[in-house]
Short mmCIF file of C-alpha atoms in Angstrom, two decimals:
data_model
loop_
_atom_site.label_atom_id
_atom_site.label_comp_id
_atom_site.label_asym_id
_atom_site.label_seq_id
_atom_site.Cartn_x
_atom_site.Cartn_y
_atom_site.Cartn_z
CA UNK A 241 10.15 2.46 -9.54
CA UNK A 242 9.30 -0.06 -6.47
CA UNK A 243 12.78 -1.78 -6.32
CA UNK A 244 13.40 0.01 -2.78
CA UNK A 245 10.79 -1.73 -1.56
CA UNK A 246 12.41 -5.30 -2.53
CA UNK A 247 15.42 -4.21 -1.40
CA UNK A 248 14.32 -4.34 1.88
CA UNK A 249 11.61 -6.95 1.61
CA UNK A 250 13.19 -9.49 -0.43
CA UNK A 251 10.27 -12.26 0.07
CA UNK A 252 7.60 -10.36 -1.22
CA UNK A 253 4.98 -12.91 -3.12
CA UNK A 254 4.39 -12.41 -6.74
CA UNK A 255 0.76 -11.12 -6.10
CA UNK A 256 2.62 -8.38 -3.66
CA UNK A 257 4.99 -7.08 -6.14
CA UNK A 258 2.45 -6.42 -8.33
CA UNK A 259 0.18 -4.55 -5.71
CA UNK A 260 3.07 -2.37 -4.87
CA UNK A 261 4.34 -1.89 -8.66
CA UNK A 262 0.79 -0.62 -9.27
CA UNK A 263 0.53 2.42 -7.08
CA UNK A 264 2.88 4.16 -8.96
CA UNK A 265 0.64 5.11 -11.92
CA UNK A 266 -2.51 4.46 -9.47
CA UNK A 267 -1.18 7.66 -7.08
CA UNK A 268 -0.15 9.90 -10.05
CA UNK A 269 -3.35 9.33 -11.88
CA UNK A 270 -5.50 10.41 -8.59
CA UNK A 271 -3.13 13.07 -7.27
CA UNK A 272 -3.97 14.87 -10.25
CA UNK A 273 -7.53 15.41 -9.46
CA UNK A 274 -7.70 14.99 -5.91
CA UNK A 275 -3.88 15.91 -4.38
CA UNK A 276 -3.25 13.41 -1.37
CA UNK A 277 0.59 13.87 -1.67
CA UNK A 278 2.74 16.89 -2.31
CA UNK A 279 2.76 17.63 -6.05
CA UNK A 280 6.86 17.93 -5.71
CA UNK A 281 7.17 14.40 -3.77
CA UNK A 282 5.02 12.13 -5.83
CA UNK A 283 8.40 10.99 -7.42
CA UNK A 284 9.82 10.00 -4.06
CA UNK A 285 6.15 7.86 -3.68
CA UNK A 286 8.07 4.14 -2.46
CA UNK A 287 11.09 5.79 -0.61
CA UNK A 288 8.96 8.52 1.26
CA UNK A 289 5.58 7.18 1.55
CA UNK A 290 5.60 3.39 0.86
CA UNK A 291 8.79 2.45 2.61
CA UNK A 292 8.58 5.16 5.61
CA UNK A 293 4.60 3.13 6.30
CA UNK A 294 6.51 -0.33 6.21
CA UNK A 295 8.81 1.02 8.82
CA UNK A 296 6.01 -0.34 11.36
CA UNK A 297 6.78 -3.94 10.22
CA UNK A 298 10.19 -3.87 11.90
CA UNK A 299 8.50 -2.82 15.18
CA UNK A 300 6.23 -5.63 14.95
CA UNK A 301 5.11 -8.67 12.71
CA UNK A 302 1.27 -8.79 12.59
CA UNK A 303 0.00 -12.12 13.30
CA UNK A 304 -2.79 -13.71 11.35
CA UNK A 305 -6.07 -11.93 12.15
CA UNK A 306 -4.47 -8.83 14.05
CA UNK A 307 -7.06 -6.01 13.63
CA UNK A 308 -5.34 -2.69 12.80
CA UNK A 309 -7.07 1.05 12.50
CA UNK A 310 -5.02 3.64 10.35
CA UNK A 311 -6.09 6.75 12.20
CA UNK A 312 -5.86 9.92 9.69
CA UNK A 313 -4.96 7.93 6.85
CA UNK A 314 -4.81 10.89 4.05
CA UNK A 315 -4.11 9.17 1.02
CA UNK A 316 -3.76 5.51 2.44
CA UNK A 317 -0.59 5.77 4.44
CA UNK A 318 0.67 3.46 6.59
CA UNK A 319 -2.59 1.69 5.80
CA UNK A 320 -2.50 0.67 2.28
CA UNK A 321 1.47 -0.80 2.37
CA UNK A 322 0.96 -2.57 5.36
CA UNK A 323 -2.45 -4.35 4.26
CA UNK A 324 -0.34 -5.62 0.98
CA UNK A 325 2.43 -6.99 3.81
CA UNK A 326 0.33 -8.21 6.05
CA UNK A 327 -2.51 -9.86 3.96
CA UNK A 328 -3.71 -12.43 6.52
CA UNK A 329 -4.27 -8.99 8.87
CA UNK A 330 -7.74 -6.58 8.80
CA UNK A 331 -7.59 -3.29 8.28
CA UNK A 332 -9.50 -0.25 8.54
CA UNK A 333 -8.59 2.98 7.34
CA UNK A 334 -10.59 6.21 8.81
CA UNK A 335 -10.12 9.96 7.80
CA UNK A 336 -12.44 13.35 8.08
CA UNK A 337 -11.47 14.14 4.20
CA UNK A 338 -13.67 12.39 2.07
CA UNK A 339 -12.12 12.70 -1.07
CA UNK A 340 -8.85 10.91 0.07
CA UNK A 341 -11.00 7.92 1.79
CA UNK A 342 -12.50 8.06 -2.43
CA UNK A 343 -8.53 7.81 -3.42
CA UNK A 344 -7.72 5.04 -0.55
CA UNK A 345 -11.01 3.11 -2.02
CA UNK A 346 -10.80 3.25 -5.27
CA UNK A 347 -6.62 2.53 -5.08
CA UNK A 348 -7.88 -0.72 -2.66
CA UNK A 349 -10.15 -1.81 -5.52
CA UNK A 350 -7.70 -1.53 -8.31
CA UNK A 351 -4.76 -3.76 -6.68
CA UNK A 352 -7.30 -6.05 -5.19
CA UNK A 353 -6.82 -5.48 -1.85
CA UNK A 354 -9.60 -7.35 -0.23
CA UNK A 355 -8.07 -6.96 3.97
CA UNK A 356 -8.98 -3.18 3.90
CA UNK A 357 -11.55 -1.38 4.65
CA UNK A 358 -11.69 2.51 4.54
CA UNK A 359 -14.23 4.80 5.59
CA UNK A 360 -14.79 8.53 5.95
CA UNK A 361 -15.24 8.71 9.90
CA UNK A 362 -13.76 11.26 12.60
CA UNK A 363 -11.24 9.44 14.75
CA UNK A 364 -14.04 10.44 17.95
CA UNK A 365 -16.91 8.64 15.90
CA UNK A 366 -15.21 5.45 15.51
CA UNK A 367 -16.28 2.59 17.56
CA UNK A 368 -14.23 -0.65 17.01
CA UNK A 369 -11.89 -2.18 18.94
CA UNK A 370 -8.26 -3.01 17.42
CA UNK A 371 -5.16 -4.40 18.57
CA UNK A 372 -2.92 -1.70 17.39
CA UNK A 373 -3.75 2.26 16.08
CA UNK A 374 -1.23 3.15 13.72
CA UNK A 375 -0.97 7.08 12.10
CA UNK A 376 1.75 8.79 10.38
CA UNK A 377 1.79 12.80 11.76
CA UNK A 378 -1.58 13.12 12.37
CA UNK A 379 -1.47 15.19 15.44
CA UNK A 380 0.13 15.18 18.57
CA UNK A 381 0.59 11.81 20.47
CA UNK A 382 -1.20 12.97 23.40
CA UNK A 383 -4.17 14.19 21.68
CA UNK A 384 -4.15 10.81 19.92
CA UNK A 385 -4.12 8.80 22.65
CA UNK A 386 -7.30 10.91 24.24
CA UNK A 387 -9.06 9.93 21.08
CA UNK A 388 -8.48 6.50 20.27
CA UNK A 389 -7.36 4.84 23.62
CA UNK A 390 -11.45 3.79 23.64
CA UNK A 391 -10.68 1.82 20.33
CA UNK A 392 -7.68 -0.24 21.80
CA UNK A 393 -8.72 -3.91 22.42
CA UNK A 394 -8.03 -5.78 25.65
CA UNK A 395 -7.42 -8.79 24.08
CA UNK A 396 -3.61 -9.97 22.99
CA UNK A 397 -2.65 -11.45 20.01
CA UNK A 398 0.81 -10.27 19.33
CA UNK A 399 4.06 -10.43 21.07
CA UNK A 400 3.87 -6.70 21.17
CA UNK A 401 1.17 -5.65 23.63
CA UNK A 402 -1.78 -3.70 21.99
CA UNK A 403 -1.21 0.27 21.56
CA UNK A 404 -0.36 2.67 19.49
CA UNK A 405 2.28 3.16 16.79
CA UNK A 406 3.19 6.22 15.07
CA UNK A 407 5.74 7.62 12.58
CA UNK A 408 7.05 10.93 13.19
CA UNK A 409 9.82 13.31 12.25
CA UNK A 410 12.22 15.97 13.78
CA UNK A 411 12.25 16.63 17.33
CA UNK A 412 9.94 14.42 19.50
CA UNK A 413 10.96 14.94 22.86
CA UNK A 414 8.09 17.09 23.98
CA UNK A 415 4.85 14.99 22.88
CA UNK A 416 6.15 11.80 24.34
CA UNK A 417 7.18 13.41 27.82
CA UNK A 418 3.73 12.67 29.39
CA UNK A 419 4.63 8.87 28.42
CA UNK A 420 8.34 8.86 28.48
CA UNK A 421 8.72 5.93 30.46
CA UNK A 422 6.84 3.69 28.78
CA UNK A 423 7.15 4.96 25.23
CA UNK A 424 9.51 3.26 23.19
CA UNK A 425 11.51 5.66 20.23
CA UNK A 426 13.12 4.14 17.14
CA UNK A 427 15.05 5.76 14.64
CA UNK A 428 14.06 4.35 11.27
CA UNK A 429 17.53 5.11 9.90
CA UNK A 430 18.41 1.93 11.76
CA UNK A 431 16.74 -0.18 9.62
CA UNK A 432 16.40 2.39 6.01
CA UNK A 433 20.04 3.28 5.18
CA UNK A 434 18.70 6.36 2.93
CA UNK A 435 19.14 10.15 4.17
CA UNK A 436 15.80 10.87 3.91
CA UNK A 437 15.32 8.83 6.98
CA UNK A 438 17.34 10.56 9.65
CA UNK A 439 15.22 12.25 11.94
CA UNK A 440 12.30 10.23 11.45
CA UNK A 441 11.18 7.69 14.17
CA UNK A 442 8.62 4.90 15.06
CA UNK A 443 7.19 5.48 18.60
CA UNK A 444 5.02 2.89 20.09
CA UNK A 445 2.94 3.31 23.30
CA UNK A 446 1.24 0.57 25.01
CA UNK A 447 -2.42 0.97 26.23
#
């Protein structure tokens, strides 16, 4: 099932492969108790959720020590796949729905993901400073910027300046309009050839 991940990320360590392979059974088990992924979409876990999350790694290869906040993580995306891929970085995954955070905590514990913290908290209440805030189709970009710009650190450690990296689908022009001069919009289908990735985008906004 995780072969699609190895297809695009052939340099994975044995530990990373083990962690990715374990996700299918874990999410099927938890999804039967708490609906964190659409029931009809669970068979597409690796393509639609794990690989989609990893598209961010094509925008920035986080340097060791980078601090990343996953805002509105839901069932752990994009945070968990990115935390597996970048074991020397620190991830905090937050969501306003407690039962979803419980799933995230249990999945992280089950696969031995030690660089990942999950907390039931609303974005407005998060006080920490991070190099990047990542999110996946949580809310319109202008609303997200208002909430998380306070959380972007002034200290730079990556080649890409600190900011927000969002995964979005469909027509994104309206929501990037206020920032159109500085946003970078990348079509994910240039990285991943599966049909599902057409009209899926990475939006990067330096803060």
